[in-house]
Every structure is written in C-alpha cells, then in structure tokens.
Short mmCIF file of C-alpha atoms in Angstrom, two decimals:
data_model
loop_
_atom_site.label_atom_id
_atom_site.label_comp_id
_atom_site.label_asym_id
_atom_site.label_seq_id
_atom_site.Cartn_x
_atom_site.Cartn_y
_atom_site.Cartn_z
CA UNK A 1 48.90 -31.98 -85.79
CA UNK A 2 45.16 -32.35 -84.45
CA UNK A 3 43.42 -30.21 -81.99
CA UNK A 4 41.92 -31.61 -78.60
CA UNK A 5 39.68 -30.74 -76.55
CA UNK A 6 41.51 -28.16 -73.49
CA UNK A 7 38.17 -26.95 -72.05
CA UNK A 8 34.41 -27.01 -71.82
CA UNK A 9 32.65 -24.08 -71.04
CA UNK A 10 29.34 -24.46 -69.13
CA UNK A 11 26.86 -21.35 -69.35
CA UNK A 12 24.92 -21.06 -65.59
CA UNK A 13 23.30 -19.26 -62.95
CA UNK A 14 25.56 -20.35 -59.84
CA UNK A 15 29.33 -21.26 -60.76
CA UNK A 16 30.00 -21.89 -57.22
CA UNK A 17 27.41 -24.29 -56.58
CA UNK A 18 28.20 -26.43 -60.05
CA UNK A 19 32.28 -25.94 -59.08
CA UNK A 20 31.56 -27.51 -55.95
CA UNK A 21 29.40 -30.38 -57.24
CA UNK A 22 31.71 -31.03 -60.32
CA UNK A 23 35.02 -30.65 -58.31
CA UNK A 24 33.43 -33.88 -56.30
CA UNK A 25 31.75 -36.13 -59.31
CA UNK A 26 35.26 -35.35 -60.95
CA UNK A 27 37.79 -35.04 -58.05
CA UNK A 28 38.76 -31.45 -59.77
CA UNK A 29 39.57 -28.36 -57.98
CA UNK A 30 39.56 -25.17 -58.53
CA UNK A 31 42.17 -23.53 -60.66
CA UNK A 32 40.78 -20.05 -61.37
CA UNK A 33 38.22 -17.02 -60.84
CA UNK A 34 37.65 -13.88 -63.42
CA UNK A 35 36.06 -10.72 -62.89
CA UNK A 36 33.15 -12.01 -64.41
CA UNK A 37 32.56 -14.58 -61.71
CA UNK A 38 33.48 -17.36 -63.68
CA UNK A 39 35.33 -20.15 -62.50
CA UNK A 40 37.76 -22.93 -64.37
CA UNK A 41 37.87 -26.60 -62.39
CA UNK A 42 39.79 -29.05 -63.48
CA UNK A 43 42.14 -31.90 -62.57
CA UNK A 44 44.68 -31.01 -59.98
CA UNK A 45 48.19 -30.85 -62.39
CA UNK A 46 45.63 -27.76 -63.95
CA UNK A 47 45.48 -26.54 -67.44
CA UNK A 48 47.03 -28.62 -70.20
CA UNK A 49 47.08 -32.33 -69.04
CA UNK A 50 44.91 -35.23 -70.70
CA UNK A 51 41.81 -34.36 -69.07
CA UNK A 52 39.91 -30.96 -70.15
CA UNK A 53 39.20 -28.21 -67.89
CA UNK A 54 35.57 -27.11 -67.07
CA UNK A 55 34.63 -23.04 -67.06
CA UNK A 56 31.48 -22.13 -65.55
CA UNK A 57 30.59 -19.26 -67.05
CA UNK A 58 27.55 -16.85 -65.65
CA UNK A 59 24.33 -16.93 -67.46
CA UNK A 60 21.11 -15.25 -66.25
CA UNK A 61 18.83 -17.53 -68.33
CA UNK A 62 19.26 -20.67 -70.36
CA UNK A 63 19.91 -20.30 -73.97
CA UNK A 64 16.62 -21.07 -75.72
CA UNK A 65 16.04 -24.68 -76.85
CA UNK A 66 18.02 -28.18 -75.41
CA UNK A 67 21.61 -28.35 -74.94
CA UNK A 68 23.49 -30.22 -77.73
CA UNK A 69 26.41 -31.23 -75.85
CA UNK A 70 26.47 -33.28 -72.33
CA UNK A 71 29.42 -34.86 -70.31
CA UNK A 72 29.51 -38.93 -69.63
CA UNK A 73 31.20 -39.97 -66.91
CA UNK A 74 32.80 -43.55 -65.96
CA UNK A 75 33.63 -44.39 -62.52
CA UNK A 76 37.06 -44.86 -61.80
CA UNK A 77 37.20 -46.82 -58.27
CA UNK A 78 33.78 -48.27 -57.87
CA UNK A 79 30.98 -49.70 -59.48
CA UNK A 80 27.88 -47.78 -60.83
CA UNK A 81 25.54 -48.60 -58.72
CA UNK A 82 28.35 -46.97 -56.11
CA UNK A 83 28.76 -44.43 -58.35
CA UNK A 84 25.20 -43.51 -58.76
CA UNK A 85 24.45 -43.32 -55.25
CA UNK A 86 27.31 -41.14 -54.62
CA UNK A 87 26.25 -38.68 -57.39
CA UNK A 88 22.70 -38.59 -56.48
CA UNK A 89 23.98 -37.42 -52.38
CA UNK A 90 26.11 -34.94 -54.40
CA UNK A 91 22.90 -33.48 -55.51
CA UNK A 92 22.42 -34.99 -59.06
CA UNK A 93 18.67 -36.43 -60.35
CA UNK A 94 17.40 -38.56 -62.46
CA UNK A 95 16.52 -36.98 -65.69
CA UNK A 96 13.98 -38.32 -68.23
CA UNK A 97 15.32 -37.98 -71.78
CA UNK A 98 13.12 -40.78 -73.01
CA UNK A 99 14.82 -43.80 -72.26
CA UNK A 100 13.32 -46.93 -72.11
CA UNK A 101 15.12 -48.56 -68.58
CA UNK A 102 17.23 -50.73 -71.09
CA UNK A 103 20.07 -48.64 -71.26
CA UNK A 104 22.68 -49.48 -70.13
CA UNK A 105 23.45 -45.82 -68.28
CA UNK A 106 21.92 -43.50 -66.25
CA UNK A 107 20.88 -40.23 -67.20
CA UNK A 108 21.06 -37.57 -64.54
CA UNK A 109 20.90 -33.77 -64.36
CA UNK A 110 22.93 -31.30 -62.36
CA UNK A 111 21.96 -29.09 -59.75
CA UNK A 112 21.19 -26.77 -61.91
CA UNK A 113 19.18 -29.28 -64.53
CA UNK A 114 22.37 -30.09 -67.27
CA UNK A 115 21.86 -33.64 -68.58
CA UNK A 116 24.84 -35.47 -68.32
CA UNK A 117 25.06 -39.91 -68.24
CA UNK A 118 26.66 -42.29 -65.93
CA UNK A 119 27.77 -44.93 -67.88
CA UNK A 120 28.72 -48.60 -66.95
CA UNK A 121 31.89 -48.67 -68.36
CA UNK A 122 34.86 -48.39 -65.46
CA UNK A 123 38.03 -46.70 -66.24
CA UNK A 124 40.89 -46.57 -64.99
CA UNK A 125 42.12 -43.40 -62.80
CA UNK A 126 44.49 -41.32 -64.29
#
C-alpha cells in the first residue's frame, strides 16, 4: 500500500483571506477552524476524497529563504486565458520567477505572495 497526499499545509499571516481566495480558484469550502485560527478548505465531500485538503496555518513571518513546494492548477470549465483573468479579479499577480514568456504557464502569486502556476493543460472536473 502507498501513501497519498491527504493535505497541504500552508504557513500565513491571514487564513481567512487565503480560505476565501482558495475556496474560489478551487471551488473548496470550508471544512474546519482550530483554536489556533487555522482553517482546513477543501473539496465539498471534505476530508478523504481524491483531491487533498488545504490547512492554513498562522504564521507571523515567512520562514527564511523561498518556498520549495507550490500548487499548479488546471482549469476545469474554461480556457486559460478565462482562467487567468478570473484568478487575477480573485486577487492573484503575476509573479516573476525568471521565466522567459515561452512557457507555456503562468506564474502567479497569492494574496499573500505564494507562487503557485496556471497551467494550460484542462482537466476534467471531478
């Protein structure tokens, strides 16, 4: 039996701000609060289905150096250029990682700067 992957945990400042704007890139909801002021998003069946759940966790500063992991996303009911739009009124930015405009996906940052890719590829909803 392999492991896969249940949920990603997301150190930030504001996890209502980043629950709101990943709950609409990723048509999540909300499935949970701790004490802490964290708060799990994830697809509406919750915890446990094919997708992985998102915690954002509180962090008063970013850990020192650049994040090694990111999320891609694919749109599911539009194309990118759709897509892109959308994300950018949802409060996503362009990011500069060094690409060279030949890519064939954006890069973008969250409100609160994460790096994370639209790529081209369109998948089918779940």
């Amino acid at each position: 039996m392999a492991c896969r992957i249940s949920e990603l945990v997301l150190g930030c400042r504001d996890p209502e701000v980043l629950a709101r704007f990943w709950c609409e890139v990723l048509d999540f909801v909300e499935l949970g609060r701790e004490d802490d002021g964290s708060i799990e998003i994830g697809p509406r069946e919750g915890f446990g289905g094919p997708q992985p759940t998102i915690i954002l966790s509180i962090r008063d500063e970013p850990e020192p150096g650049k994040s090694r992991l990111h999320i891609d996303v694919n749109a599911t009911d539009r194309d990118m250029d759709a897509e892109l739009e959308r994300l950018l009124k949802l409060g996503a930015r362009p990011a500069d990682v060094g690409q060279t405009g030949e890519e064939s996906w954006h890069v973008l940052a969250d409100p609160e700067g994460n790096e994370f890719c639209l790529l081209r590829a369109r998948l089918a909803p779940l």
